[in-house]
Amino acid sequence: MDNPLIARVLPLALAIPLLTAAPVVWAFGVTTTEEECGCLTHRLERDRPTAGPGDGKGGAFDAVSGRDHRNFPPDPQVQFQRMKLALRFEDMTSGRFTGTETLTIAPIGVPVQALRLDAAGMKVTSVTVDGSNAEYTNDGETLSIRFVQPLAPPASGGQAPATTVVIAYACDRPVDGLTFSAPTPEIVGTVQARGAEVHTQGQTETNHYWFPIHDFPNVRLATEMIVDVPAGFQVSSNGALVKHETRGDREIWHWNQEKPHVPYLVSLVIGDFDHAELPSPLSGVSMTVWAPKGRGEDAKATYARTDRMVAMFERVFGQKYPWARYDQLVVRNFGAGGMENTSATTMQPSAVLDATARSEQDLDGLISHELCHQWTGDLITCRSWAHIWLNEGWATYGSTLWMEERDGADGYWDAVLGNAGVARGDVSTAPEAMCSPVYMNAGETFGRSANPYPKGASILHMLRRMLGDKVFFAGVQSYFASHALGNAETYDFRRAMEQASGLGLEWFFDQWCFRPGSPQVKAKCVYDTASRVLTVTAEQTQQIDARTPAMHISIPVWVKTEKGDVLIPMEMTGRTGTVSRTLDAPPVAVWVDPYLEALKTIEVTQPEMWTLGTLRSGPTHAAKRQALAALAKTESPDARTALLETARNDSLRYSLRIDAVNGLASYGSKASQEAILALARSPIADVRVRAAVIGALEKVPAADAVLLCRNLLVPPNGGAGEASYAVRVQAIEVLTAHAAKDAIDTVRAQVAVPSHNESISTSAIRYLAKFGDASDVARIESRTALGLPDRVRPSAVNALQELAPRLTPEERTQVETFLTGLLDDPEERTAMAAGGALAELKCKAVTARFKAIAEHHRDPSWRKRAEEWLKKLAA
């Protein structure tokens, strides 16, 4: 969209009396949530012991030695041209495999006597260089290969011949990077049996747990994978399928990724899947969803818009989809929401929706985010983790662009508003900025308070507003044209935008990328009837000092009168700012920064009537939602009426209606409670709004709320009850909130009700954890069964922990014995949950077991957890 600061001033000619309603003070900030994109919170390194400030691998400064310990990209050493990896899995349950890696490398400049590769926990059996046995050392973390003669470019110039390094090795259940999922049995009426699976997760630096590599994103190489597995197993890797053949009871799958990519994007998935082919008339890209068996049709429906997304991103970036195919693979026990492995995105296990779930939600946020990464993260990759926003901020903004494409401007503003919530945590007193090489492990760069996902997306939105669509997207396309199949830093993107715009943008990128904090603004809007002058004053209230001076921001003021509207520019370059404008009539609506031109938190004092006017006719959906949030701060008859009318209005976007429902519930008055009850008793077509209304019954008297919720679950006329998963879940949550113990039989019946990702059952288990008794133990234990969703089972473990203290000593001991057995569960989430539950219950019987884990477990993350559990037992 074009910048509305350009020529949006309309003539104002009519004066009307100023209404003198009391001013309303509002503050806005949306807490960014994971929503569909689970990678926002899950894609971090596991709990491996991390380096401290004194050992050179983390922290900015060592006060004793005076050394700088910032993290900079390691030396590439050589040019990595190609990796060919041949793997053999003798079986799919032992966790063992063998590999032969062939690396093709060439010297760059400085002679290299020895090549250092990251290689954790693998047994190297031989190394050859150009066919001859090579001297090497392997300390369990690093494989160092010595060359007889240093690799160096020819003294006479020209290109040096390539060197071939062949490494034979074996792995036995790597502690990271590659996950074996055990076969699971059928649970009648719930899930069918599943075979064993393998999947990898290389980000940030974990692929070196299953093949030797320079495991950092400042090198790129072509990769090839030949995988030998037992018959009946399918294999996916990056790129194009070269060959698939069966040899007796074995199958060999050969994949080739010809265009170079970074090591963490190398993927391997093994299992038995339905293949849901997606039509691609717009893009022509070959696309398949590898779905759980029996879920192929649901996968087609869930991922049906992928082709439209590809076509949109091709337009945005000015680059055709760059890889041989685009497959999306739904795997078990995946730790993230999704992972953008080159040409083959890995998806978390609940990323297929049935028909009921699709009527309540979609996964377009996750799907578009990971697809966008095929350009922003794969085609161009950040050169170091300090610049991860170039990957994740862009992919988050890619989802925002898709919402604009799919839902129009309102979809865009919903996404931008959600991203803007990062400003609440992005404070100027934070130790590090978004772009900082200071971290203890690389995963920290994904989860700073200046979170690179929403803050990066907000930076891109601000740039688009500042430059206008034509210049912004021209700069973006120039950036991609210059750096495709390469690596980039923030500087590279800045230069592309400067060249496209003719502006100097170093101040902008320094302010938003390399300094911590977003501004905290207090503003006041006052209209003088006699002079017809509107005056807006603003102050930045965050800590301002030499490290973080006042920020340069644009917060234009939108004003509407009976004659039209005007956008008054307002720039802040210091602690305070003021703007005045003579109007030809009193305002009927006023809003500060309706286009979110600045990432910030803001508190504005202005008459309530102006806020009501913005709710009715604000220039953006974001402004309307902000106005509604302001009205929800202080209850007045007019505000309550406006929120109720908004909640009832079927023509409005669901997000605004949900805000209205939640705003009404927040008042807590008798009148607002009656409004919520009236909504709950009325038909609401949009199930998302309906679920919000039912959830709001937590704020109304129990007598009314409990009856309504029980009737939703088990109608008094004997009907089937509410069809919506989301509404049922909210009904159970309301019964839990009101401690409706007399509804326990109703809730017990919900444990067996099927739903997407067992959401209804999980909610019922939470209720039973609070109000159940010994008769519920077996019911809860059944929800820990292997085969149920791996992210659901731990909730049943936690429920047992909460229920156990109310049991007799003998019953409690039986629960603790059951939990102790789960310490050996093949799924890590459940096993870890069991250990945590036993520690919380102070079960002394597991002390020796915890000590053994803390001292001897091969996985450092388990050793660390066991140490924490022992501390709780001793407390």
Coordinates of N, CA and C in Angstrom, one line a residue, residues 370-475:
E370 N 6.9 -21.1 6.8 CA 7.9 -22.0 6.4 C 8.2 -22.0 4.9
L371 N 7.1 -21.7 4.1 CA 7.3 -21.6 2.7 C 8.1 -20.4 2.4
C372 N 7.8 -19.3 3.0 CA 8.6 -18.0 2.8 C 10.1 -18.2 3.0
H373 N 10.4 -19.1 4.0 CA 11.8 -19.4 4.3 C 12.5 -20.0 3.1
Q374 N 11.8 -20.6 2.2 CA 12.5 -21.1 1.0 C 13.3 -20.1 0.3
W375 N 12.8 -18.8 0.4 CA 13.5 -17.7 -0.1 C 14.4 -17.0 1.0
T376 N 13.7 -16.7 2.1 CA 14.3 -15.9 3.2 C 14.9 -16.8 4.3
G377 N 16.0 -17.4 4.0 CA 16.6 -18.3 5.0 C 17.3 -19.4 4.2
D378 N 16.8 -19.8 3.1 CA 17.3 -20.9 2.3 C 18.0 -20.3 1.0
L379 N 17.3 -19.6 0.2 CA 17.9 -19.0 -1.0 C 18.9 -17.9 -0.6
I380 N 18.6 -17.1 0.4 CA 19.6 -16.2 1.1 C 19.5 -16.6 2.6
T381 N 20.7 -16.8 3.2 CA 20.8 -17.2 4.6 C 21.6 -16.2 5.3
C382 N 21.2 -15.9 6.5 CA 22.0 -15.1 7.4 C 23.4 -15.7 7.6
R383 N 24.4 -14.8 7.5 CA 25.8 -15.3 7.6 C 26.2 -15.7 9.0
S384 N 25.5 -15.1 10.0 CA 25.7 -15.5 11.4 C 24.4 -15.4 12.1
W385 N 24.4 -16.0 13.3 CA 23.1 -16.0 14.1 C 22.7 -14.6 14.6
A386 N 23.7 -13.7 14.7 CA 23.3 -12.3 15.1 C 22.4 -11.7 14.2
H387 N 22.3 -12.1 12.9 CA 21.5 -11.5 11.9 C 20.3 -12.4 11.6
I388 N 19.8 -13.2 12.5 CA 18.8 -14.2 12.2 C 17.5 -13.6 11.8
W389 N 17.3 -12.3 12.2 CA 16.0 -11.6 11.8 C 15.9 -11.6 10.3
L390 N 17.0 -11.6 9.5 CA 16.8 -11.7 8.0 C 16.2 -13.0 7.6
N391 N 16.3 -14.0 8.4 CA 15.5 -15.3 8.1 C 14.1 -15.2 8.7
E392 N 14.1 -15.0 10.1 CA 12.9 -15.2 10.8 C 11.9 -14.0 10.8
G393 N 12.5 -12.8 10.8 CA 11.7 -11.6 10.7 C 11.0 -11.6 9.3
W394 N 11.8 -12.0 8.3 CA 11.2 -12.0 6.9 C 10.1 -13.0 6.8
A395 N 10.4 -14.2 7.3 CA 9.4 -15.3 7.2 C 8.1 -14.9 8.0
T396 N 8.3 -14.2 9.1 CA 7.1 -13.8 9.8 C 6.3 -12.7 9.0
Y397 N 7.1 -11.8 8.4 CA 6.4 -10.8 7.5 C 5.9 -11.5 6.3
G398 N 6.5 -12.5 5.8 CA 5.9 -13.3 4.7 C 4.5 -13.8 5.0
S399 N 4.3 -14.3 6.3 CA 3.0 -14.7 6.7 C 2.0 -13.5 6.7
T400 N 2.6 -12.4 7.1 CA 1.7 -11.1 7.1 C 1.3 -10.8 5.7
L401 N 2.2 -10.9 4.8 CA 1.9 -10.6 3.4 C 0.9 -11.6 2.8
W402 N 1.0 -12.9 3.3 CA 0.0 -13.8 2.8 C -1.4 -13.5 3.4
M403 N -1.5 -13.1 4.6 CA -2.8 -12.7 5.2 C -3.4 -11.5 4.4
E404 N -2.5 -10.6 4.0 CA -3.0 -9.5 3.2 C -3.5 -10.0 1.8
E405 N -2.8 -11.0 1.2 CA -3.2 -11.5 0.0 C -4.5 -12.3 0.1
R406 N -4.6 -13.1 1.2 CA -5.8 -13.9 1.4 C -7.0 -13.2 1.9
D407 N -6.8 -12.3 2.9 CA -7.9 -11.7 3.6 C -8.0 -10.2 3.4
G408 N -7.2 -9.6 2.5 CA -7.2 -8.2 2.3 C -6.5 -7.4 3.4
A409 N -6.8 -6.1 3.4 CA -6.1 -5.2 4.4 C -6.4 -5.6 5.8
D410 N -7.6 -6.0 6.2 CA -7.8 -6.4 7.6 C -6.9 -7.5 8.0
G411 N -6.7 -8.5 7.2 CA -5.8 -9.6 7.5 C -4.4 -9.1 7.8
Y412 N -4.0 -8.2 6.9 CA -2.6 -7.6 7.1 C -2.5 -6.9 8.4
W413 N -3.5 -6.1 8.7 CA -3.4 -5.3 10.0 C -3.5 -6.1 11.2
D414 N -4.3 -7.2 11.1 CA -4.3 -8.1 12.3 C -2.9 -8.7 12.5
A415 N -2.2 -9.1 11.5 CA -0.8 -9.7 11.6 C 0.2 -8.6 12.1
V416 N 0.1 -7.4 11.5 CA 1.0 -6.3 11.9 C 0.8 -6.0 13.4
L417 N -0.4 -5.9 13.8 CA -0.8 -5.6 15.2 C -0.2 -6.7 16.1
G418 N -0.4 -7.9 15.7 CA 0.1 -9.0 16.6 C 1.6 -8.9 16.7
N419 N 2.3 -8.6 15.6 CA 3.8 -8.5 15.7 C 4.2 -7.3 16.5
A420 N 3.4 -6.3 16.5 CA 3.8 -5.1 17.3 C 3.8 -5.3 18.8
G421 N 3.2 -6.4 19.2 CA 3.2 -6.7 20.7 C 4.6 -6.9 21.2
V422 N 5.6 -7.2 20.4 CA 6.9 -7.4 20.8 C 7.5 -6.2 21.6
A423 N 6.9 -5.0 21.3 CA 7.4 -3.8 22.0 C 7.3 -3.8 23.5
R424 N 6.4 -4.6 24.0 CA 6.2 -4.6 25.5 C 7.5 -5.2 26.1
G425 N 8.0 -6.3 25.5 CA 9.2 -6.9 26.1 C 10.5 -6.3 25.6
D426 N 10.5 -5.6 24.5 CA 11.7 -5.0 23.9 C 12.0 -3.7 24.6
V427 N 12.7 -3.8 25.7 CA 12.9 -2.6 26.5 C 14.4 -2.1 26.3
S428 N 14.5 -0.8 26.5 CA 15.9 -0.2 26.3 C 16.9 -0.7 27.3
T429 N 16.5 -1.2 28.4 CA 17.4 -1.7 29.5 C 17.9 -3.1 29.2
A430 N 17.4 -3.8 28.1 CA 17.8 -5.1 27.8 C 19.3 -5.2 27.6
P431 N 19.9 -6.3 28.0 CA 21.4 -6.4 27.9 C 21.9 -6.4 26.4
E432 N 21.1 -6.9 25.5 CA 21.5 -7.0 24.1 C 20.4 -6.6 23.2
A433 N 20.8 -6.1 22.0 CA 19.9 -5.7 20.9 C 19.5 -7.0 20.2
M434 N 18.6 -6.8 19.2 CA 18.2 -7.9 18.4 C 19.4 -8.5 17.6
C435 N 20.2 -7.6 17.0 CA 21.3 -8.1 16.2 C 22.6 -7.9 17.1
S436 N 22.9 -9.0 17.8 CA 24.1 -8.9 18.7 C 24.8 -10.3 18.6
P437 N 26.1 -10.3 18.6 CA 26.9 -11.5 18.6 C 27.1 -12.1 20.0
V438 N 26.5 -11.4 21.0 CA 26.7 -11.9 22.4 C 25.6 -12.9 22.7
Y439 N 26.1 -14.1 22.9 CA 25.1 -15.2 23.3 C 25.9 -16.4 23.9
M440 N 25.3 -17.1 24.8 CA 25.9 -18.3 25.3 C 25.8 -19.5 24.4
N441 N 24.6 -19.6 23.8 CA 24.5 -20.6 22.7 C 23.6 -20.0 21.6
A442 N 23.8 -20.5 20.4 CA 23.2 -19.8 19.2 C 21.7 -19.7 19.3
G443 N 21.0 -20.6 20.0 CA 19.6 -20.6 20.2 C 19.1 -19.3 20.9
E444 N 19.9 -18.7 21.7 CA 19.5 -17.5 22.4 C 19.1 -16.4 21.4
T445 N 19.7 -16.4 20.2 CA 19.4 -15.3 19.3 C 18.0 -15.4 18.8
F446 N 17.3 -16.5 18.9 CA 16.0 -16.7 18.4 C 15.0 -16.2 19.5
G447 N 15.4 -16.0 20.7 CA 14.4 -15.8 21.8 C 14.7 -14.6 22.7
R448 N 15.5 -13.6 22.1 CA 15.7 -12.4 22.9 C 14.4 -11.7 23.2
S449 N 14.5 -10.7 24.2 CA 13.3 -9.9 24.4 C 13.0 -9.1 23.1
A450 N 14.0 -8.7 22.4 CA 13.8 -8.1 21.1 C 13.7 -9.3 20.1
N451 N 12.6 -10.0 20.1 CA 12.5 -11.2 19.4 C 12.6 -11.0 17.9
P452 N 13.5 -11.7 17.2 CA 13.7 -11.4 15.8 C 12.5 -11.8 14.9
Y453 N 11.6 -12.6 15.4 CA 10.4 -12.9 14.6 C 9.5 -11.7 14.5
P454 N 8.8 -11.3 15.5 CA 7.9 -10.2 15.4 C 8.6 -8.8 15.3
K455 N 9.8 -8.6 15.9 CA 10.5 -7.3 15.7 C 11.0 -7.2 14.3
G456 N 11.5 -8.3 13.8 CA 12.0 -8.2 12.4 C 10.9 -7.9 11.4
A457 N 9.7 -8.6 11.6 CA 8.6 -8.3 10.8 C 8.1 -6.9 10.9
S458 N 8.2 -6.3 12.2 CA 7.8 -4.9 12.4 C 8.7 -4.0 11.7
I459 N 10.0 -4.3 11.7 CA 10.9 -3.4 11.0 C 10.6 -3.4 9.5
L460 N 10.3 -4.5 8.9 CA 9.9 -4.5 7.5 C 8.6 -3.7 7.2
H461 N 7.7 -3.9 8.1 CA 6.4 -3.1 8.0 C 6.8 -1.6 8.0
M462 N 7.6 -1.2 9.0 CA 8.0 0.3 9.1 C 8.7 0.7 7.8
L463 N 9.6 -0.1 7.3 CA 10.2 0.3 6.1 C 9.2 0.5 4.9
R464 N 8.3 -0.4 4.8 CA 7.3 -0.4 3.8 C 6.5 0.9 3.9
R465 N 6.1 1.3 5.1 CA 5.4 2.5 5.3 C 6.2 3.7 5.0
M466 N 7.5 3.7 5.4 CA 8.3 4.8 5.1 C 8.6 5.0 3.6
L467 N 8.8 3.9 2.9 CA 9.3 4.0 1.5 C 8.2 4.0 0.5
G468 N 7.0 3.4 0.9 CA 5.9 3.1 -0.1 C 6.2 1.8 -0.8
D469 N 5.1 1.2 -1.3 CA 5.2 -0.1 -1.8 C 6.2 -0.2 -3.0
K470 N 6.1 0.8 -3.9 CA 6.9 0.6 -5.1 C 8.4 0.6 -4.8
V471 N 8.9 1.5 -4.0 CA 10.3 1.5 -3.6 C 10.7 0.4 -2.7
F472 N 9.8 0.1 -1.7 CA 10.1 -1.0 -0.8 C 10.3 -2.3 -1.6
F473 N 9.4 -2.7 -2.4 CA 9.5 -4.0 -3.0 C 10.6 -4.0 -4.1
A474 N 10.9 -2.8 -4.7 CA 12.0 -2.8 -5.6 C 13.3 -3.1 -4.9
G475 N 13.4 -2.5 -3.7 CA 14.6 -2.8 -2.9 C 14.7 -4.2 -2.5

